[in-house]
Amino acid sequence: MSKLYIVPTPIGNLDDITLRAVRVLREVDLILAEDTRTSSVLLRHLGIEKRLHAHHKFNEHATAAVVAETIAAGRTVALISDAGTPGISDPGFLLVRTCVEQGIEVETLPGATACIPALVQSGFPCDRFCFEGFLPQKKGRNKRLSELADEERTMVFYESPYRVVKCLEQFVETFGAERPVSVSRELTKKFEQTVRGTAAEVLEHFRRTEPRGEFVLVVAGRPKTGKIHKKESENEENDER
């Protein structure tokens, strides 16, 4: 049956791919890749010989409709990104939306994504969290952070190594120097590392140590001090009565 498969790929360690994902990649008629050079390394590792077709942020507007037509004509297609789950800070949304609008079946496989391991190992509450992905590089960046100043849920951000220090400086300015922060880099790879501490402490670490690799920054939510003070006030009033 023709359909679009969304297939997560490893974020670093090539062994972090599911058996189901391997089967799907072997069986589909066509594989769309964000970067065919990067994805060809994975396919060679898996022993899959299949031609890859480019589908990335620079051509997805033009190719989404064509791919949907291909699937509607009876072919099965898999979409993969360079790493992780397509659509999560990677190309994928437009193609999925196009297929959904045209009544084409979409099946998303579970699998690797960088935000969840970083969130869980941060030690911050993860029953509820706010995924922000990449902040705007320039325009709107400060505004978005200001909007998050009172967010009580744990927040997760992706960031380039070239902007990690700037991002941590903005965290200090917006959330305060004492706000707990956990920064994970190179998840699942040889030099995986997580640095935890206050925003000021983590900032100082990366000022001394050049940021390298792929980064996930996790920020604790704003403490619910207002609610605590309210309860204490209510208890005091009850005691006086």
PDB file of C-alpha atoms in Angstrom:
ATOM      1  CA  MET A   1       0.000   0.000   0.000  1.00  0.00           C
ATOM      2  CA  SER A   2       1.421   3.414  -0.950  1.00  0.00           C
ATOM      3  CA  LYS A   3       2.202   5.771   1.932  1.00  0.00           C
ATOM      4  CA  LEU A   4       4.752   8.174   3.357  1.00  0.00           C
ATOM      5  CA  TYR A   5       6.982   6.831   6.124  1.00  0.00           C
ATOM      6  CA  ILE A   6       8.695   9.259   8.506  1.00  0.00           C
ATOM      7  CA  VAL A   7      11.817   7.413   9.635  1.00  0.00           C
ATOM      8  CA  PRO A   8      14.025   8.682  12.505  1.00  0.00           C
ATOM      9  CA  THR A   9      17.763   8.120  12.088  1.00  0.00           C
ATOM     10  CA  PRO A  10      20.562   8.030  14.695  1.00  0.00           C
ATOM     11  CA  ILE A  11      21.709  11.355  16.148  1.00  0.00           C
ATOM     12  CA  GLY A  12      25.265  10.060  16.420  1.00  0.00           C
ATOM     13  CA  ASN A  13      25.795   6.400  17.167  1.00  0.00           C
ATOM     14  CA  LEU A  14      24.772   4.536  14.006  1.00  0.00           C
ATOM     15  CA  ASP A  15      23.625   1.536  16.049  1.00  0.00           C
ATOM     16  CA  ASP A  16      20.764   3.628  17.456  1.00  0.00           C
ATOM     17  CA  ILE A  17      18.325   2.709  14.709  1.00  0.00           C
ATOM     18  CA  THR A  18      15.361   0.388  15.132  1.00  0.00           C
ATOM     19  CA  LEU A  19      14.960  -2.914  13.325  1.00  0.00           C
ATOM     20  CA  ARG A  20      11.668  -1.630  11.965  1.00  0.00           C
ATOM     21  CA  ALA A  21      13.341   1.461  10.515  1.00  0.00           C
ATOM     22  CA  VAL A  22      15.892  -0.730   8.737  1.00  0.00           C
ATOM     23  CA  ARG A  23      13.135  -2.893   7.281  1.00  0.00           C
ATOM     24  CA  VAL A  24      11.175   0.107   6.032  1.00  0.00           C
ATOM     25  CA  LEU A  25      14.246   1.669   4.412  1.00  0.00           C
ATOM     26  CA  ARG A  26      14.925  -1.602   2.625  1.00  0.00           C
ATOM     27  CA  GLU A  27      11.373  -2.027   1.378  1.00  0.00           C
ATOM     28  CA  VAL A  28      10.312   1.455   0.228  1.00  0.00           C
ATOM     29  CA  ASP A  29      10.483   2.503  -3.411  1.00  0.00           C
ATOM     30  CA  LEU A  30      12.077   5.865  -2.694  1.00  0.00           C
ATOM     31  CA  ILE A  31      14.102   7.466   0.118  1.00  0.00           C
ATOM     32  CA  LEU A  32      14.161  11.228   0.585  1.00  0.00           C
ATOM     33  CA  ALA A  33      17.158  12.581   2.481  1.00  0.00           C
ATOM     34  CA  GLU A  34      18.032  15.995   3.871  1.00  0.00           C
ATOM     35  CA  ASP A  35      21.659  15.543   2.751  1.00  0.00           C
ATOM     36  CA  THR A  36      22.257  12.570   0.447  1.00  0.00           C
ATOM     37  CA  ARG A  37      25.971  12.494   1.305  1.00  0.00           C
ATOM     38  CA  THR A  38      25.319  12.200   5.044  1.00  0.00           C
ATOM     39  CA  SER A  39      22.529   9.645   4.666  1.00  0.00           C
ATOM     40  CA  SER A  40      24.523   7.498   2.247  1.00  0.00           C
ATOM     41  CA  VAL A  41      26.957   6.800   5.090  1.00  0.00           C
ATOM     42  CA  LEU A  42      24.103   5.397   7.188  1.00  0.00           C
ATOM     43  CA  LEU A  43      22.736   3.301   4.325  1.00  0.00           C
ATOM     44  CA  ARG A  44      26.166   1.814   3.655  1.00  0.00           C
ATOM     45  CA  HIS A  45      26.457   0.987   7.358  1.00  0.00           C
ATOM     46  CA  LEU A  46      23.095  -0.810   7.152  1.00  0.00           C
ATOM     47  CA  GLY A  47      23.975  -2.580   3.917  1.00  0.00           C
ATOM     48  CA  ILE A  48      21.182  -0.860   1.983  1.00  0.00           C
ATOM     49  CA  GLU A  49      21.847  -0.063  -1.663  1.00  0.00           C
ATOM     50  CA  LYS A  50      19.285   2.450  -2.780  1.00  0.00           C
ATOM     51  CA  ARG A  51      19.422   5.786  -4.535  1.00  0.00           C
ATOM     52  CA  LEU A  52      18.684   8.808  -2.363  1.00  0.00           C
ATOM     53  CA  HIS A  53      16.745  11.880  -3.455  1.00  0.00           C
ATOM     54  CA  ALA A  54      17.299  15.297  -1.867  1.00  0.00           C
ATOM     55  CA  HIS A  55      14.512  16.855   0.194  1.00  0.00           C
ATOM     56  CA  HIS A  56      15.717  19.771   2.306  1.00  0.00           C
ATOM     57  CA  LYS A  57      14.674  23.216   3.499  1.00  0.00           C
ATOM     58  CA  PHE A  58      15.793  24.853   0.249  1.00  0.00           C
ATOM     59  CA  ASN A  59      13.657  22.714  -2.063  1.00  0.00           C
ATOM     60  CA  GLU A  60      10.861  21.278   0.081  1.00  0.00           C
ATOM     61  CA  HIS A  61       8.301  23.843  -1.073  1.00  0.00           C
ATOM     62  CA  ALA A  62       8.894  22.799  -4.663  1.00  0.00           C
ATOM     63  CA  THR A  63       9.178  19.040  -4.127  1.00  0.00           C
ATOM     64  CA  ALA A  64       6.404  18.349  -1.574  1.00  0.00           C
ATOM     65  CA  ALA A  65       3.632  18.316  -4.173  1.00  0.00           C
ATOM     66  CA  VAL A  66       5.683  16.176  -6.577  1.00  0.00           C
ATOM     67  CA  VAL A  67       6.443  13.632  -3.847  1.00  0.00           C
ATOM     68  CA  ALA A  68       2.773  13.513  -2.853  1.00  0.00           C
ATOM     69  CA  GLU A  69       1.849  12.812  -6.471  1.00  0.00           C
ATOM     70  CA  THR A  70       4.435  10.022  -6.568  1.00  0.00           C
ATOM     71  CA  ILE A  71       2.914   8.390  -3.489  1.00  0.00           C
ATOM     72  CA  ALA A  72      -0.630   8.831  -4.813  1.00  0.00           C
ATOM     73  CA  ALA A  73       0.490   7.003  -7.952  1.00  0.00           C
ATOM     74  CA  GLY A  74       1.199   3.901  -5.874  1.00  0.00           C
ATOM     75  CA  ARG A  75       4.769   4.178  -4.596  1.00  0.00           C
ATOM     76  CA  THR A  76       6.023   4.042  -0.997  1.00  0.00           C
ATOM     77  CA  VAL A  77       8.348   6.783   0.161  1.00  0.00           C
ATOM     78  CA  ALA A  78      10.497   7.197   3.299  1.00  0.00           C
ATOM     79  CA  LEU A  79      11.679  10.567   4.565  1.00  0.00           C
ATOM     80  CA  ILE A  80      14.837  10.758   6.680  1.00  0.00           C
ATOM     81  CA  SER A  81      16.848  13.712   7.972  1.00  0.00           C
ATOM     82  CA  ASP A  82      20.568  13.998   8.695  1.00  0.00           C
ATOM     83  CA  ALA A  83      19.909  12.947  12.291  1.00  0.00           C
ATOM     84  CA  GLY A  84      16.877  12.416  14.493  1.00  0.00           C
ATOM     85  CA  THR A  85      13.203  12.609  13.619  1.00  0.00           C
ATOM     86  CA  PRO A  86      12.183  14.518  10.471  1.00  0.00           C
ATOM     87  CA  GLY A  87       9.979  17.504  11.246  1.00  0.00           C
ATOM     88  CA  ILE A  88      11.626  18.201  14.612  1.00  0.00           C
ATOM     89  CA  SER A  89      13.829  21.180  13.739  1.00  0.00           C
ATOM     90  CA  ASP A  90      14.382  19.445  10.386  1.00  0.00           C
ATOM     91  CA  PRO A  91      12.520  19.349   7.047  1.00  0.00           C
ATOM     92  CA  GLY A  92       9.355  17.257   7.051  1.00  0.00           C
ATOM     93  CA  PHE A  93       6.409  19.356   8.147  1.00  0.00           C
ATOM     94  CA  LEU A  94       5.499  20.642   4.671  1.00  0.00           C
ATOM     95  CA  LEU A  95       5.587  17.197   3.099  1.00  0.00           C
ATOM     96  CA  VAL A  96       3.512  15.650   5.883  1.00  0.00           C
ATOM     97  CA  ARG A  97       0.944  18.455   5.664  1.00  0.00           C
ATOM     98  CA  THR A  98       0.710  18.099   1.886  1.00  0.00           C
ATOM     99  CA  CYS A  99       0.133  14.356   2.161  1.00  0.00           C
ATOM    100  CA  VAL A 100      -2.469  14.768   4.911  1.00  0.00           C
ATOM    101  CA  GLU A 101      -4.336  17.373   2.872  1.00  0.00           C
ATOM    102  CA  GLN A 102      -4.432  15.005  -0.092  1.00  0.00           C
ATOM    103  CA  GLY A 103      -5.624  12.045   1.955  1.00  0.00           C
ATOM    104  CA  ILE A 104      -2.332  10.152   1.655  1.00  0.00           C
ATOM    105  CA  GLU A 105      -1.482   7.877   4.569  1.00  0.00           C
ATOM    106  CA  VAL A 106       1.444   8.973   6.734  1.00  0.00           C
ATOM    107  CA  GLU A 107       3.119   6.582   9.174  1.00  0.00           C
ATOM    108  CA  THR A 108       5.703   7.928  11.627  1.00  0.00           C
ATOM    109  CA  LEU A 109       8.115   5.495  13.226  1.00  0.00           C
ATOM    110  CA  PRO A 110       9.339   6.120  16.783  1.00  0.00           C
ATOM    111  CA  GLY A 111      13.033   6.643  17.201  1.00  0.00           C
ATOM    112  CA  ALA A 112      15.961   8.898  17.908  1.00  0.00           C
ATOM    113  CA  THR A 113      15.670  12.569  18.823  1.00  0.00           C
ATOM    114  CA  ALA A 114      18.196  14.677  20.712  1.00  0.00           C
ATOM    115  CA  CYS A 115      15.805  16.563  22.993  1.00  0.00           C
ATOM    116  CA  ILE A 116      14.517  13.629  25.048  1.00  0.00           C
ATOM    117  CA  PRO A 117      17.869  12.176  26.261  1.00  0.00           C
ATOM    118  CA  ALA A 118      19.088  15.680  27.138  1.00  0.00           C
ATOM    119  CA  LEU A 119      15.849  16.451  28.987  1.00  0.00           C
ATOM    120  CA  VAL A 120      15.819  13.233  30.992  1.00  0.00           C
ATOM    121  CA  GLN A 121      19.472  13.384  32.045  1.00  0.00           C
ATOM    122  CA  SER A 122      19.226  17.057  33.020  1.00  0.00           C
ATOM    123  CA  GLY A 123      17.645  16.048  36.318  1.00  0.00           C
ATOM    124  CA  PHE A 124      14.905  18.650  35.865  1.00  0.00           C
ATOM    125  CA  PRO A 125      11.177  17.781  35.954  1.00  0.00           C
ATOM    126  CA  CYS A 126      10.261  16.154  32.637  1.00  0.00           C
ATOM    127  CA  ASP A 127       6.631  15.160  33.168  1.00  0.00           C
ATOM    128  CA  ARG A 128       5.808  18.434  31.401  1.00  0.00           C
ATOM    129  CA  PHE A 129       8.219  20.439  29.296  1.00  0.00           C
ATOM    130  CA  CYS A 130       8.405  23.102  26.628  1.00  0.00           C
ATOM    131  CA  PHE A 131      10.348  22.326  23.433  1.00  0.00           C
ATOM    132  CA  GLU A 132      11.608  25.512  21.778  1.00  0.00           C
ATOM    133  CA  GLY A 133      14.096  24.081  19.284  1.00  0.00           C
ATOM    134  CA  PHE A 134      16.317  26.720  17.665  1.00  0.00           C
ATOM    135  CA  LEU A 135      15.731  30.305  18.739  1.00  0.00           C
ATOM    136  CA  PRO A 136      15.662  32.935  15.964  1.00  0.00           C
ATOM    137  CA  GLN A 137      19.242  33.786  15.045  1.00  0.00           C
ATOM    138  CA  LYS A 138      18.692  37.540  15.094  1.00  0.00           C
ATOM    139  CA  LYS A 139      15.290  39.238  14.834  1.00  0.00           C
ATOM    140  CA  GLY A 140      12.830  38.101  17.491  1.00  0.00           C
ATOM    141  CA  ARG A 141      15.365  36.234  19.634  1.00  0.00           C
ATOM    142  CA  ASN A 142      15.218  38.512  22.691  1.00  0.00           C
ATOM    143  CA  LYS A 143      11.464  38.831  22.363  1.00  0.00           C
ATOM    144  CA  ARG A 144      10.990  35.054  22.413  1.00  0.00           C
ATOM    145  CA  LEU A 145      13.192  34.650  25.462  1.00  0.00           C
ATOM    146  CA  SER A 146      11.308  37.431  27.241  1.00  0.00           C
ATOM    147  CA  GLU A 147       8.048  35.586  26.545  1.00  0.00           C
ATOM    148  CA  LEU A 148       9.548  32.526  28.250  1.00  0.00           C
ATOM    149  CA  ALA A 149      10.732  34.379  31.356  1.00  0.00           C
ATOM    150  CA  ASP A 150       7.735  33.190  33.419  1.00  0.00           C
ATOM    151  CA  GLU A 151       7.523  29.687  31.907  1.00  0.00           C
ATOM    152  CA  GLU A 152       7.230  27.187  34.767  1.00  0.00           C
ATOM    153  CA  ARG A 153       7.857  24.088  32.661  1.00  0.00           C
ATOM    154  CA  THR A 154      11.342  22.806  31.854  1.00  0.00           C
ATOM    155  CA  MET A 155      12.491  24.332  28.550  1.00  0.00           C
ATOM    156  CA  VAL A 156      14.562  22.625  25.838  1.00  0.00           C
ATOM    157  CA  PHE A 157      16.563  24.472  23.176  1.00  0.00           C
ATOM    158  CA  TYR A 158      18.800  23.457  20.291  1.00  0.00           C
ATOM    159  CA  GLU A 159      21.804  25.630  19.525  1.00  0.00           C
ATOM    160  CA  SER A 160      24.799  25.883  17.219  1.00  0.00           C
ATOM    161  CA  PRO A 161      28.219  25.709  18.921  1.00  0.00           C
ATOM    162  CA  TYR A 162      28.913  29.170  17.486  1.00  0.00           C
ATOM    163  CA  ARG A 163      26.046  30.703  19.490  1.00  0.00           C
ATOM    164  CA  VAL A 164      26.152  28.681  22.716  1.00  0.00           C
ATOM    165  CA  VAL A 165      27.973  31.353  24.727  1.00  0.00           C
ATOM    166  CA  LYS A 166      25.668  34.095  23.424  1.00  0.00           C
ATOM    167  CA  CYS A 167      22.655  31.933  24.247  1.00  0.00           C
ATOM    168  CA  LEU A 168      23.850  31.307  27.810  1.00  0.00           C
ATOM    169  CA  GLU A 169      24.508  35.031  28.257  1.00  0.00           C
ATOM    170  CA  GLN A 170      20.920  35.685  27.238  1.00  0.00           C
ATOM    171  CA  PHE A 171      19.720  32.999  29.661  1.00  0.00           C
ATOM    172  CA  VAL A 172      21.521  34.829  32.473  1.00  0.00           C
ATOM    173  CA  GLU A 173      19.942  38.136  31.432  1.00  0.00           C
ATOM    174  CA  THR A 174      16.431  36.720  30.983  1.00  0.00           C
ATOM    175  CA  PHE A 175      16.120  33.880  33.509  1.00  0.00           C
ATOM    176  CA  GLY A 176      18.680  35.031  36.076  1.00  0.00           C
ATOM    177  CA  ALA A 177      22.216  33.930  36.936  1.00  0.00           C
ATOM    178  CA  GLU A 178      20.971  31.335  39.456  1.00  0.00           C
ATOM    179  CA  ARG A 179      18.533  29.522  37.148  1.00  0.00           C
ATOM    180  CA  PRO A 180      19.559  25.824  36.864  1.00  0.00           C
ATOM    181  CA  VAL A 181      20.780  24.872  33.393  1.00  0.00           C
ATOM    182  CA  SER A 182      21.946  21.591  31.839  1.00  0.00           C
ATOM    183  CA  VAL A 183      23.851  21.581  28.554  1.00  0.00           C
ATOM    184  CA  SER A 184      24.423  18.340  26.640  1.00  0.00           C
ATOM    185  CA  ARG A 185      26.713  18.053  23.651  1.00  0.00           C
ATOM    186  CA  GLU A 186      27.534  15.283  21.170  1.00  0.00           C
ATOM    187  CA  LEU A 187      24.819  12.980  22.529  1.00  0.00           C
ATOM    188  CA  THR A 188      25.436   9.253  21.822  1.00  0.00           C
ATOM    189  CA  LYS A 189      28.890  10.042  20.383  1.00  0.00           C
ATOM    190  CA  LYS A 190      32.402   9.362  21.696  1.00  0.00           C
ATOM    191  CA  PHE A 191      32.811  12.760  23.361  1.00  0.00           C
ATOM    192  CA  GLU A 192      29.299  13.050  24.817  1.00  0.00           C
ATOM    193  CA  GLN A 193      29.189  15.470  27.728  1.00  0.00           C
ATOM    194  CA  THR A 194      26.624  17.105  30.003  1.00  0.00           C
ATOM    195  CA  VAL A 195      27.468  20.227  31.997  1.00  0.00           C
ATOM    196  CA  ARG A 196      25.095  21.157  34.819  1.00  0.00           C
ATOM    197  CA  GLY A 197      24.944  24.144  37.131  1.00  0.00           C
ATOM    198  CA  THR A 198      23.499  27.622  37.382  1.00  0.00           C
ATOM    199  CA  ALA A 199      23.232  29.653  34.187  1.00  0.00           C
ATOM    200  CA  ALA A 200      26.223  31.712  35.320  1.00  0.00           C
ATOM    201  CA  GLU A 201      28.329  28.632  36.121  1.00  0.00           C
ATOM    202  CA  VAL A 202      27.595  26.915  32.819  1.00  0.00           C
ATOM    203  CA  LEU A 203      28.262  30.153  30.948  1.00  0.00           C
ATOM    204  CA  GLU A 204      31.655  30.483  32.624  1.00  0.00           C
ATOM    205  CA  HIS A 205      32.490  26.876  31.695  1.00  0.00           C
ATOM    206  CA  PHE A 206      31.869  27.465  28.004  1.00  0.00           C
ATOM    207  CA  ARG A 207      33.690  30.787  28.086  1.00  0.00           C
ATOM    208  CA  ARG A 208      36.754  28.834  29.229  1.00  0.00           C
ATOM    209  CA  THR A 209      36.116  25.779  27.017  1.00  0.00           C
ATOM    210  CA  GLU A 210      35.391  26.278  23.316  1.00  0.00           C
ATOM    211  CA  PRO A 211      31.944  24.820  22.469  1.00  0.00           C
ATOM    212  CA  ARG A 212      32.190  22.008  19.928  1.00  0.00           C
ATOM    213  CA  GLY A 213      29.597  19.650  18.508  1.00  0.00           C
ATOM    214  CA  GLU A 214      25.807  19.626  18.549  1.00  0.00           C
ATOM    215  CA  PHE A 215      24.171  21.176  21.618  1.00  0.00           C
ATOM    216  CA  VAL A 216      20.920  20.759  23.554  1.00  0.00           C
ATOM    217  CA  LEU A 217      20.331  23.304  26.324  1.00  0.00           C
ATOM    218  CA  VAL A 218      17.823  22.497  29.057  1.00  0.00           C
ATOM    219  CA  VAL A 219      16.606  25.222  31.410  1.00  0.00           C
ATOM    220  CA  ALA A 220      14.635  24.659  34.598  1.00  0.00           C
ATOM    221  CA  GLY A 221      11.273  26.395  34.698  1.00  0.00           C
ATOM    222  CA  ARG A 222      10.617  29.421  36.864  1.00  0.00           C
ATOM    223  CA  PRO A 223      10.145  28.397  40.505  1.00  0.00           C
ATOM    224  CA  LYS A 224       6.544  28.568  41.614  1.00  0.00           C
ATOM    225  CA  THR A 225       7.368  30.994  44.419  1.00  0.00           C
ATOM    226  CA  GLY A 226       4.164  32.972  43.970  1.00  0.00           C
ATOM    227  CA  LYS A 227       2.002  29.953  44.723  1.00  0.00           C
ATOM    228  CA  ILE A 228       4.127  29.002  47.723  1.00  0.00           C
ATOM    229  CA  HIS A 229       3.846  32.480  49.205  1.00  0.00           C
ATOM    230  CA  LYS A 230       0.107  32.454  48.635  1.00  0.00           C
ATOM    231  CA  LYS A 231      -0.290  29.165  50.525  1.00  0.00           C
ATOM    232  CA  GLU A 232       1.880  30.448  53.397  1.00  0.00           C
ATOM    233  CA  SER A 233      -0.248  33.599  53.565  1.00  0.00           C
ATOM    234  CA  GLU A 234      -3.445  31.549  53.643  1.00  0.00           C
ATOM    235  CA  ASN A 235      -2.059  29.354  56.436  1.00  0.00           C
ATOM    236  CA  GLU A 236      -1.093  32.417  58.462  1.00  0.00           C
ATOM    237  CA  GLU A 237      -4.610  33.827  58.090  1.00  0.00           C
ATOM    238  CA  ASN A 238      -6.121  30.493  59.225  1.00  0.00           C
ATOM    239  CA  ASP A 239      -3.812  30.443  62.279  1.00  0.00           C
ATOM    240  CA  GLU A 240      -4.894  33.949  63.247  1.00  0.00           C
ATOM    241  CA  ARG A 241      -8.525  32.852  63.075  1.00  0.00           C
TER     242      ARG A 241
END
